[in-house]
CSV table of C-alpha atoms and ligand atoms in Angstrom, one decimal:
chain,number,residue,atom,x,y,z
A,1,MET,CA,-15.9,3.9,-8.0
A,2,ASN,CA,-13.9,6.0,-5.2
A,3,ILE,CA,-13.0,3.4,-2.6
A,4,GLY,CA,-11.6,4.0,0.9
A,5,LEU,CA,-9.3,1.8,2.6
A,6,PHE,CA,-9.3,2.2,6.3
A,7,GLY,CA,-6.7,-0.1,8.2
A,8,GLY,CA,-5.6,-0.5,11.7
A,9,THR,CA,-5.9,-2.8,14.9
A,10,PHE,CA,-9.3,-1.9,15.6
A,11,ASP,CA,-8.9,-3.2,19.1
A,12,PRO,CA,-11.6,-2.4,19.4
A,13,VAL,CA,-13.4,-0.2,16.8
A,14,HIS,CA,-14.8,3.0,18.1
A,15,ARG,CA,-16.7,6.3,17.6
A,16,GLY,CA,-13.4,8.1,16.5
A,17,HIS,CA,-12.9,5.2,13.6
A,18,MET,CA,-16.5,5.7,12.6
A,19,ALA,CA,-16.4,9.4,12.5
A,20,LEU,CA,-13.3,9.3,10.2
A,21,ALA,CA,-14.7,7.1,8.0
A,22,ARG,CA,-18.0,9.0,7.8
A,23,ALA,CA,-16.5,12.3,7.2
A,24,ALA,CA,-14.2,10.7,4.1
A,25,LEU,CA,-17.3,9.0,2.8
A,26,GLU,CA,-19.2,12.2,2.6
A,27,GLN,CA,-16.7,14.7,1.7
A,28,TYR,CA,-14.7,12.7,-0.8
A,29,LYS,CA,-17.9,11.1,-2.3
A,30,LEU,CA,-16.6,7.6,-1.4
A,31,HIS,CA,-18.7,4.8,-2.7
A,32,ARG,CA,-17.4,2.3,-0.2
A,33,VAL,CA,-15.0,2.2,3.0
A,34,LEU,CA,-13.4,-1.0,3.7
A,35,PHE,CA,-12.4,-1.5,7.2
A,36,VAL,CA,-9.3,-3.9,7.3
A,37,PRO,CA,-8.0,-5.1,10.6
A,38,ALA,CA,-4.5,-6.1,10.4
A,39,ASN,CA,-3.6,-9.7,11.7
A,40,ILE,CA,-0.1,-8.7,12.6
A,41,PRO,CA,0.3,-4.9,12.3
A,42,PRO,CA,3.8,-3.6,11.5
A,43,HIS,CA,3.9,-1.0,14.1
A,44,LYS,CA,2.2,-2.3,17.1
A,45,GLN,CA,3.6,-5.8,18.3
A,46,GLN,CA,4.8,-4.5,21.8
A,47,ARG,CA,1.3,-5.8,23.5
A,48,PRO,CA,-0.9,-8.7,22.6
A,49,LEU,CA,-3.8,-7.9,20.5
A,50,LEU,CA,-7.2,-9.5,20.8
A,51,PRO,CA,-7.5,-12.4,18.6
A,52,PHE,CA,-8.4,-11.4,14.8
A,53,VAL,CA,-11.8,-13.0,15.0
A,54,HIS,CA,-13.0,-10.8,17.9
A,55,ARG,CA,-11.7,-7.5,16.3
A,56,PHE,CA,-13.2,-8.4,13.0
A,57,ALA,CA,-16.7,-9.3,14.8
A,58,MET,CA,-16.7,-5.9,16.2
A,59,LEU,CA,-16.1,-4.4,13.0
A,60,VAL,CA,-18.8,-6.4,11.5
A,61,LEU,CA,-21.4,-4.9,14.1
A,62,ALA,CA,-20.2,-1.4,14.0
A,63,THR,CA,-20.6,-1.5,10.3
A,64,ALA,CA,-23.8,-3.3,10.0
A,65,GLU,CA,-25.9,-0.1,9.7
A,66,GLU,CA,-24.0,1.6,6.7
A,67,LYS,CA,-24.4,0.0,3.4
A,68,ALA,CA,-21.1,1.9,2.1
A,69,PHE,CA,-19.0,0.3,5.1
A,70,VAL,CA,-17.6,-3.1,4.3
A,71,PRO,CA,-15.5,-4.9,7.1
A,72,SER,CA,-12.7,-6.5,5.0
A,73,LEU,CA,-10.7,-9.8,5.2
A,74,LEU,CA,-7.8,-8.5,3.3
A,75,GLU,CA,-5.4,-8.9,6.1
A,76,ALA,CA,-7.0,-12.1,7.6
A,77,PRO,CA,-4.9,-14.9,8.9
A,78,GLU,CA,-6.6,-17.0,6.2
A,79,GLU,CA,-5.3,-14.8,3.4
A,80,ALA,CA,-1.7,-15.8,4.5
A,81,ALA,CA,-2.8,-19.5,4.7
A,82,GLY,CA,-4.1,-19.2,1.2
A,83,ALA,CA,-1.2,-17.7,-0.3
A,84,ALA,CA,1.1,-20.5,1.3
A,85,ARG,CA,-1.3,-23.2,0.2
A,86,LYS,CA,-1.4,-21.6,-3.4
A,87,ALA,CA,2.5,-21.4,-3.5
A,88,GLY,CA,2.6,-25.1,-2.3
A,89,GLN,CA,4.3,-24.1,1.0
A,90,GLU,CA,3.5,-26.3,4.3
A,91,LYS,CA,3.2,-23.5,6.6
A,92,PRO,CA,1.7,-20.1,6.2
A,93,ASN,CA,4.3,-17.1,6.6
A,94,TYR,CA,2.8,-15.0,9.3
A,95,THR,CA,4.9,-11.9,8.5
A,96,PRO,CA,3.3,-8.2,9.3
A,97,ASN,CA,0.7,-7.1,7.2
A,98,TYR,CA,2.2,-4.1,5.2
A,99,THR,CA,-0.3,-1.5,3.7
A,100,ILE,CA,1.6,-1.6,0.5
A,101,ASP,CA,1.0,-5.2,-0.2
A,102,THR,CA,-2.8,-4.8,0.8
A,103,VAL,CA,-3.3,-2.0,-1.5
A,104,ARG,CA,-1.6,-3.7,-4.5
A,105,ARG,CA,-3.7,-6.8,-3.8
A,106,LEU,CA,-7.0,-4.9,-3.5
A,107,LYS,CA,-6.0,-2.9,-6.8
A,108,ARG,CA,-5.7,-6.0,-9.0
A,109,SER,CA,-9.5,-6.3,-8.5
A,110,PHE,CA,-10.0,-2.6,-9.7
A,111,LYS,CA,-11.8,-1.3,-12.7
A,112,ALA,CA,-10.1,1.3,-14.8
A,113,ALA,CA,-12.2,4.1,-13.2
A,114,ASP,CA,-11.8,2.8,-9.5
A,115,LYS,CA,-9.8,5.0,-7.3
A,116,LEU,CA,-8.2,4.5,-4.1
A,117,PHE,CA,-8.1,6.6,-1.0
A,118,LEU,CA,-6.2,5.7,2.3
A,119,LEU,CA,-7.9,6.8,5.4
A,120,VAL,CA,-5.5,7.6,8.2
A,121,GLY,CA,-5.6,9.5,11.5
A,122,MET,CA,-3.1,12.3,12.0
A,123,ASP,CA,-1.4,10.3,14.8
A,124,ALA,CA,-0.8,7.3,12.5
A,125,PHE,CA,0.2,9.8,9.6
A,126,ALA,CA,3.0,11.3,11.8
A,127,ASP,CA,5.1,8.1,11.4
A,128,ILE,CA,4.2,7.5,7.7
A,129,ALA,CA,7.7,8.0,6.4
A,130,LYS,CA,8.6,4.9,8.5
A,131,TRP,CA,5.9,2.8,6.9
A,132,HIS,CA,7.3,0.1,4.4
A,133,GLN,CA,7.6,1.5,0.8
A,134,ALA,CA,6.2,4.7,1.9
A,135,GLU,CA,7.0,6.6,-1.4
A,136,ALA,CA,5.3,3.6,-3.4
A,137,LEU,CA,2.2,4.0,-1.2
A,138,PHE,CA,1.7,7.5,-2.2
A,139,ARG,CA,2.0,6.5,-5.7
A,140,GLU,CA,-0.5,3.9,-5.3
A,141,CYS,CA,-3.5,5.9,-3.8
A,142,GLU,CA,-4.4,9.4,-2.3
A,143,PHE,CA,-4.5,10.0,1.2
A,144,VAL,CA,-7.4,11.3,3.6
A,145,VAL,CA,-5.8,12.3,6.9
A,146,ALA,CA,-8.0,13.2,9.9
A,147,SER,CA,-6.4,16.1,11.5
A,148,ARG,CA,-5.9,16.7,15.2
A,149,PRO,CA,-5.8,20.0,17.1
A,150,GLY,CA,-2.2,21.5,17.1
A,151,TYR,CA,-1.4,19.9,14.0
A,152,SER,CA,-0.2,22.5,11.2
A,153,LEU,CA,-0.1,22.0,7.4
A,154,ALA,CA,3.9,22.2,7.8
A,155,ASP,CA,3.6,19.1,10.3
A,156,VAL,CA,1.7,17.1,7.8
A,157,ALA,CA,4.2,18.0,4.8
A,158,ASN,CA,7.2,17.5,7.3
A,159,ALA,CA,5.9,13.8,7.9
A,160,LEU,CA,6.4,12.8,4.4
A,161,PRO,CA,9.1,10.4,3.3
A,162,GLU,CA,12.2,12.5,2.6
A,163,SER,CA,11.9,12.3,-1.3
A,164,LEU,CA,8.5,13.9,-1.1
A,165,ARG,CA,9.0,16.3,1.5
A,166,PRO,CA,8.6,20.1,0.3
A,167,HIS,CA,12.0,22.1,0.8
A,168,PRO,CA,11.8,23.8,4.4
A,169,GLU,CA,11.5,27.2,2.6
A,170,VAL,CA,8.2,26.2,0.9
A,171,THR,CA,6.6,25.0,4.2
A,172,ARG,CA,7.6,27.9,6.2
A,173,PRO,CA,4.4,29.8,5.8
A,174,PHE,CA,2.6,26.5,6.5
A,175,HIS,CA,3.4,26.4,10.2
A,176,LYS,CA,1.0,28.9,11.0
A,177,GLN,CA,-2.0,27.0,8.9
A,178,LYS,CA,-4.3,24.6,10.3
A,179,ALA,CA,-4.3,21.4,8.7
A,180,THR,CA,-7.3,21.5,6.4
A,181,GLY,CA,-7.6,21.5,2.6
A,182,ASP,CA,-5.8,19.6,0.1
A,183,LEU,CA,-2.1,19.2,-0.2
A,184,VAL,CA,-1.1,18.4,-3.8
A,185,LEU,CA,2.6,17.8,-4.3
A,186,LYS,CA,4.5,16.1,-6.8
A,187,GLY,CA,4.0,12.2,-5.7
A,188,ALA,CA,1.8,12.8,-2.9
A,189,THR,CA,-1.9,14.0,-2.6
A,190,ILE,CA,-3.2,14.4,0.6
A,191,HIS,CA,-6.7,15.6,1.5
A,192,LEU,CA,-7.0,16.7,5.2
A,193,LEU,CA,-10.2,16.4,7.2
A,194,GLU,CA,-10.9,18.9,10.2
A,195,ASP,CA,-10.8,17.8,13.5
A,196,LEU,CA,-13.5,15.3,14.1
A,197,HIS,CA,-14.0,16.2,17.7
A,198,GLN,CA,-13.9,12.4,18.6
A,199,PRO,CA,-11.4,11.9,21.3
A,200,ALA,CA,-12.3,8.4,21.8
A,201,SER,CA,-9.3,6.0,22.0
A,202,ALA,CA,-8.8,2.1,21.9
A,203,THR,CA,-6.4,2.4,24.8
A,204,ALA,CA,-8.7,4.2,27.2
A,205,ILE,CA,-11.7,2.1,26.3
A,206,ARG,CA,-9.8,-1.3,26.9
A,207,GLU,CA,-8.7,0.2,30.4
A,208,ALA,CA,-12.4,1.3,30.9
A,209,ALA,CA,-13.6,-2.3,30.1
A,210,ALA,CA,-10.9,-3.5,32.6
A,211,ALA,CA,-12.3,-1.4,35.1
A,212,GLY,CA,-16.0,-2.7,34.5
A,213,LYS,CA,-17.0,1.0,33.3
A,214,ALA,CA,-19.7,1.8,31.0
A,215,LEU,CA,-18.3,2.0,27.2
A,216,GLY,CA,-21.4,3.8,25.6
A,217,ARG,CA,-19.6,7.0,25.1
A,218,PHE,CA,-16.9,5.5,23.1
A,219,VAL,CA,-18.1,2.7,21.2
A,220,ASP,CA,-21.4,1.4,19.3
A,221,ALA,CA,-24.0,-0.1,21.6
A,222,ALA,CA,-23.6,-3.5,19.7
A,223,VAL,CA,-19.9,-3.4,20.1
A,224,GLY,CA,-19.9,-2.4,23.9
A,225,GLU,CA,-22.7,-5.5,24.3
A,226,TYR,CA,-20.1,-7.9,22.5
A,227,ILE,CA,-17.2,-6.6,24.7
A,228,LYS,CA,-19.2,-7.5,27.7
A,229,LYS,CA,-20.9,-10.6,26.6
A,230,MET,CA,-17.5,-12.1,25.7
A,231,GLY,CA,-15.6,-10.7,28.8
A,232,LEU,CA,-13.0,-9.0,26.6
A,233,TYR,CA,-10.1,-6.9,28.1
A,234,LYS,CA,-10.7,-8.4,31.4
B,301,ATP,P1,-4.6,2.3,20.1
B,301,ATP,O1,-5.1,3.2,21.4
B,301,ATP,O2,-4.7,0.8,20.5
B,301,ATP,O3,-3.5,2.6,19.5
B,301,ATP,P2,-6.2,3.4,17.9
B,301,ATP,O4,-7.5,3.6,17.5
B,301,ATP,O5,-5.3,4.7,17.9
B,301,ATP,O6,-5.9,2.6,19.2
B,301,ATP,P3,-6.1,1.7,15.7
B,301,ATP,O7,-7.0,0.9,15.5
B,301,ATP,O8,-4.6,1.2,15.0
B,301,ATP,O9,-5.3,2.4,16.8
B,301,ATP,O10,-6.4,3.1,14.6
B,301,ATP,C1,-6.7,2.9,13.2
B,301,ATP,C2,-6.7,4.5,12.8
B,301,ATP,O11,-7.6,5.3,13.3
B,301,ATP,C3,-5.5,5.1,12.7
B,301,ATP,O12,-5.1,5.7,11.5
B,301,ATP,C4,-5.4,6.1,13.8
B,301,ATP,O13,-4.7,7.2,13.5
B,301,ATP,C5,-7.1,6.4,13.6
B,301,ATP,N1,-7.8,7.0,14.8
B,301,ATP,C6,-7.7,6.5,16.1
B,301,ATP,N2,-8.6,7.0,16.8
B,301,ATP,C7,-8.9,8.3,16.4
B,301,ATP,C8,-9.7,9.2,16.8
B,301,ATP,N3,-10.5,9.3,17.8
B,301,ATP,N4,-10.3,10.1,15.8
B,301,ATP,C9,-9.7,9.9,14.4
B,301,ATP,N5,-9.1,8.9,14.0
B,301,ATP,C10,-8.6,8.1,14.8
Protein backbone atom coordinates (compact mmCIF):
# COMPACT_ATOMS: atom_id res chain seq x y z
CA MET A 1 0.00 0.00 0.00
CA ASN A 2 1.03 3.59 -0.62
CA ILE A 3 0.58 5.50 2.61
CA GLY A 4 0.72 9.28 2.97
CA LEU A 5 1.69 10.90 6.25
CA PHE A 6 0.57 14.50 6.65
CA GLY A 7 1.82 16.18 9.80
CA GLY A 8 1.19 19.66 11.14
CA THR A 9 -0.34 21.67 13.93
CA PHE A 10 -3.77 21.73 12.24
CA ASP A 11 -4.84 24.68 14.39
CA PRO A 12 -7.35 24.44 12.75
CA VAL A 13 -7.39 22.05 9.77
CA HIS A 14 -8.57 23.99 6.70
CA ARG A 15 -9.35 23.70 2.98
CA GLY A 16 -5.69 24.18 2.01
CA HIS A 17 -4.72 21.07 3.98
CA MET A 18 -7.60 19.07 2.49
CA ALA A 19 -6.67 20.17 -1.06
CA LEU A 20 -3.08 19.04 -0.54
CA ALA A 21 -4.15 15.64 0.82
CA ARG A 22 -6.67 15.12 -1.98
CA ALA A 23 -4.20 16.05 -4.74
CA ALA A 24 -1.57 13.70 -3.26
CA LEU A 25 -4.14 10.90 -2.89
CA GLU A 26 -5.20 11.18 -6.52
CA GLN A 27 -1.87 11.86 -8.23
CA TYR A 28 0.27 9.35 -6.36
CA LYS A 29 -2.35 6.62 -5.98
CA LEU A 30 -2.19 6.71 -2.19
CA HIS A 31 -4.42 4.20 -0.45
CA ARG A 32 -4.52 6.13 2.79
CA VAL A 33 -3.50 9.53 4.13
CA LEU A 34 -2.82 9.78 7.85
CA PHE A 35 -3.39 13.26 9.27
CA VAL A 36 -1.01 13.51 12.23
CA PRO A 37 -1.49 16.51 14.51
CA ALA A 38 1.59 17.19 16.63
CA ASN A 39 1.17 17.42 20.38
CA ILE A 40 4.33 19.54 20.66
CA PRO A 41 5.54 20.66 17.22
CA PRO A 42 9.31 21.30 17.11
CA HIS A 43 9.06 24.49 15.03
CA LYS A 44 6.01 26.30 16.35
CA GLN A 45 6.39 26.79 20.04
CA GLN A 46 6.27 30.58 20.03
CA ARG A 47 2.49 30.76 20.40
CA PRO A 48 0.16 28.59 22.49
CA LEU A 49 -1.71 26.04 20.41
CA LEU A 50 -5.22 24.85 21.06
CA PRO A 51 -5.17 21.69 23.20
CA PHE A 52 -4.46 18.53 21.20
CA VAL A 53 -7.97 17.21 21.78
CA HIS A 54 -9.64 20.16 19.98
CA ARG A 55 -7.24 20.01 17.02
CA PHE A 56 -7.82 16.25 16.77
CA ALA A 57 -11.62 16.63 17.03
CA MET A 58 -11.59 19.08 14.10
CA LEU A 59 -9.52 16.62 12.05
CA VAL A 60 -12.03 13.87 12.79
CA LEU A 61 -14.82 16.11 11.47
CA ALA A 62 -12.87 17.24 8.38
CA THR A 63 -11.89 13.71 7.36
CA ALA A 64 -15.22 12.00 8.10
CA GLU A 65 -16.49 11.91 4.51
CA GLU A 66 -13.37 10.44 2.89
CA LYS A 67 -12.59 6.78 3.66
CA ALA A 68 -8.92 7.13 2.72
CA PHE A 69 -8.36 10.06 5.13
CA VAL A 70 -7.48 8.85 8.62
CA PRO A 71 -7.04 11.07 11.69
CA SER A 72 -4.01 9.68 13.50
CA LEU A 73 -2.98 9.58 17.16
CA LEU A 74 0.69 8.85 16.35
CA GLU A 75 1.78 12.12 18.01
CA ALA A 76 -0.90 12.27 20.70
CA PRO A 77 0.10 13.02 24.31
CA GLU A 78 -1.04 9.47 25.21
CA GLU A 79 1.74 8.07 22.98
CA ALA A 80 4.37 9.70 25.20
CA ALA A 81 2.49 8.60 28.33
CA GLY A 82 2.30 5.01 27.01
CA ALA A 83 6.01 4.98 26.16
CA ALA A 84 6.85 6.24 29.68
CA ARG A 85 4.69 3.54 31.26
CA LYS A 86 6.40 0.85 29.16
CA ALA A 87 9.82 2.18 30.17
CA GLY A 88 8.78 2.15 33.84
CA GLN A 89 9.15 5.94 34.13
CA GLU A 90 6.97 7.83 36.55
CA LYS A 91 6.29 10.80 34.27
CA PRO A 92 6.05 10.98 30.47
CA ASN A 93 8.76 12.99 28.76
CA TYR A 94 6.88 15.50 26.60
CA THR A 95 9.62 16.27 24.10
CA PRO A 96 8.77 17.78 20.68
CA ASN A 97 7.31 15.38 18.13
CA TYR A 98 10.05 14.90 15.58
CA THR A 99 8.79 13.62 12.24
CA ILE A 100 11.68 11.16 11.91
CA ASP A 101 10.57 9.41 15.14
CA THR A 102 6.95 9.30 14.01
CA VAL A 103 7.95 7.93 10.59
CA ARG A 104 10.09 5.19 12.13
CA ARG A 105 7.34 4.26 14.60
CA LEU A 106 4.78 4.07 11.80
CA LYS A 107 7.06 2.01 9.56
CA ARG A 108 7.41 -0.66 12.24
CA SER A 109 3.85 -1.70 11.34
CA PHE A 110 4.54 -1.70 7.58
CA LYS A 111 4.51 -4.78 5.35
CA ALA A 112 7.32 -5.25 2.81
CA ALA A 113 5.28 -3.81 -0.08
CA ASP A 114 4.17 -0.69 1.82
CA LYS A 115 5.64 2.64 0.80
CA LEU A 116 5.58 5.92 2.69
CA PHE A 117 5.08 9.42 1.26
CA LEU A 118 5.49 12.47 3.45
CA LEU A 119 3.11 15.31 2.53
CA VAL A 120 4.44 18.83 3.07
CA GLY A 121 3.52 22.34 1.95
CA MET A 122 6.21 24.40 0.22
CA ASP A 123 6.46 26.91 3.10
CA ALA A 124 7.28 24.10 5.52
CA PHE A 125 9.59 22.37 3.00
CA ALA A 126 11.62 25.58 2.67
CA ASP A 127 12.92 24.86 6.22
CA ILE A 128 13.42 21.13 5.74
CA ALA A 129 17.21 21.29 6.16
CA LYS A 130 16.64 22.41 9.78
CA TRP A 131 14.41 19.45 10.63
CA HIS A 132 15.73 16.89 13.10
CA GLN A 133 17.72 14.22 11.19
CA ALA A 134 16.60 15.61 7.85
CA GLU A 135 18.88 13.38 5.72
CA ALA A 136 17.54 10.28 7.47
CA LEU A 137 13.99 11.41 6.75
CA PHE A 138 14.73 11.48 3.00
CA ARG A 139 16.07 7.94 3.28
CA GLU A 140 12.94 6.73 5.04
CA CYS A 141 10.32 8.12 2.64
CA GLU A 142 9.56 9.98 -0.55
CA PHE A 143 8.21 13.52 -0.30
CA VAL A 144 5.13 15.05 -1.88
CA VAL A 145 5.49 18.82 -1.77
CA ALA A 146 2.69 21.25 -2.60
CA SER A 147 4.22 24.07 -4.54
CA ARG A 148 3.31 27.74 -4.25
CA PRO A 149 3.40 30.46 -6.93
CA GLY A 150 6.82 32.05 -7.18
CA TYR A 151 8.79 28.92 -6.23
CA SER A 152 11.13 27.38 -8.82
CA LEU A 153 12.56 23.89 -9.04
CA ALA A 154 15.88 25.41 -7.92
CA ASP A 155 14.22 26.68 -4.70
CA VAL A 156 13.10 23.13 -3.97
CA ALA A 157 16.56 21.65 -4.66
CA ASN A 158 18.32 24.38 -2.66
CA ALA A 159 16.09 23.78 0.36
CA LEU A 160 17.55 20.28 0.74
CA PRO A 161 20.03 19.46 3.51
CA GLU A 162 23.55 20.31 2.33
CA SER A 163 24.66 16.71 1.81
CA LEU A 164 21.74 16.07 -0.57
CA ARG A 165 21.77 19.45 -2.33
CA PRO A 166 22.87 19.29 -5.97
CA HIS A 167 25.85 21.41 -7.04
CA PRO A 168 24.84 25.02 -7.98
CA GLU A 169 26.00 24.31 -11.56
CA VAL A 170 23.37 21.57 -11.75
CA THR A 171 20.52 23.65 -10.34
CA ARG A 172 21.26 26.85 -12.31
CA PRO A 173 18.91 25.93 -15.21
CA PHE A 174 16.21 25.04 -12.63
CA HIS A 175 15.82 28.70 -11.65
CA LYS A 176 13.50 29.36 -14.57
CA GLN A 177 11.54 26.14 -14.15
CA LYS A 178 8.28 26.05 -12.24
CA ALA A 179 8.33 23.66 -9.29
CA THR A 180 6.39 20.76 -10.83
CA GLY A 181 7.12 17.14 -11.75
CA ASP A 182 9.50 14.82 -9.93
CA LEU A 183 12.93 15.64 -8.57
CA VAL A 184 14.88 12.40 -8.22
CA LEU A 185 18.33 12.83 -6.68
CA LYS A 186 20.78 10.54 -4.96
CA GLY A 187 19.26 10.19 -1.48
CA ALA A 188 16.01 12.12 -2.09
CA THR A 189 12.85 11.74 -4.17
CA ILE A 190 10.50 14.70 -4.24
CA HIS A 191 7.20 14.78 -6.09
CA LEU A 192 5.91 18.27 -6.69
CA LEU A 193 2.23 19.14 -6.79
CA GLU A 194 1.26 22.18 -8.82
CA ASP A 195 -0.13 25.17 -6.95
CA LEU A 196 -3.40 24.09 -5.36
CA HIS A 197 -4.93 27.57 -5.46
CA GLN A 198 -6.02 27.27 -1.85
CA PRO A 199 -4.79 30.37 -0.06
CA ALA A 200 -6.41 29.35 3.28
CA SER A 201 -4.13 29.95 6.25
CA ALA A 202 -4.72 28.86 9.83
CA THR A 203 -3.41 32.19 11.11
CA ALA A 204 -6.03 34.10 9.08
CA ILE A 205 -8.74 31.68 10.25
CA ARG A 206 -7.86 32.19 13.92
CA GLU A 207 -8.02 35.95 13.39
CA ALA A 208 -11.37 35.72 11.57
CA ALA A 209 -12.80 33.52 14.35
CA ALA A 210 -11.60 35.97 17.00
CA ALA A 211 -13.35 38.77 15.12
CA GLY A 212 -16.56 36.69 14.90
CA LYS A 213 -16.37 36.52 11.08
CA ALA A 214 -17.80 33.67 8.96
CA LEU A 215 -15.30 30.85 8.32
CA GLY A 216 -17.12 28.92 5.59
CA ARG A 217 -14.68 29.92 2.86
CA PHE A 218 -11.72 28.46 4.72
CA VAL A 219 -12.94 25.46 6.68
CA ASP A 220 -15.29 22.53 6.30
CA ALA A 221 -18.83 23.36 7.56
CA ALA A 222 -18.57 20.86 10.43
CA VAL A 223 -15.22 22.34 11.52
CA GLY A 224 -16.67 25.87 11.39
CA GLU A 225 -19.63 24.73 13.49
CA TYR A 226 -17.28 23.09 16.03
CA ILE A 227 -15.20 26.29 16.34
CA LYS A 228 -18.39 28.28 16.96
CA LYS A 229 -19.94 25.79 19.41
CA MET A 230 -16.82 25.50 21.51
CA GLY A 231 -16.02 29.23 21.35
CA LEU A 232 -12.50 28.55 20.05
CA TYR A 233 -9.96 31.26 19.16
CA LYS A 234 -11.85 33.97 21.05
P1 LIG B 1 -0.29 28.43 10.60
O1 LIG B 1 -0.89 29.63 9.93
O2 LIG B 1 -0.81 28.18 11.98
O3 LIG B 1 1.21 28.34 10.49
P2 LIG B 1 -0.44 26.20 8.70
O4 LIG B 1 -1.66 25.61 8.10
O5 LIG B 1 0.59 26.78 7.78
O6 LIG B 1 -0.90 27.19 9.80
P3 LIG B 1 0.21 23.57 9.75
O7 LIG B 1 -1.14 23.18 10.24
O8 LIG B 1 1.33 23.12 10.61
O9 LIG B 1 0.34 25.13 9.59
O10 LIG B 1 0.39 23.05 8.27
C1 LIG B 1 0.49 21.68 7.98
C2 LIG B 1 1.01 21.52 6.57
O11 LIG B 1 0.09 22.06 5.63
C3 LIG B 1 2.35 22.21 6.30
O12 LIG B 1 3.16 21.31 5.56
C4 LIG B 1 1.96 23.43 5.47
O13 LIG B 1 3.00 23.83 4.61
C5 LIG B 1 0.75 22.91 4.70
N1 LIG B 1 -0.19 23.99 4.31
C6 LIG B 1 -0.68 24.95 5.10
N2 LIG B 1 -1.53 25.77 4.43
C7 LIG B 1 -1.58 25.31 3.15
C8 LIG B 1 -2.28 25.72 1.95
N3 LIG B 1 -3.11 26.76 1.93
N4 LIG B 1 -2.08 25.00 0.82
C9 LIG B 1 -1.24 23.93 0.83
N5 LIG B 1 -0.55 23.50 1.92
C10 LIG B 1 -0.71 24.16 3.07
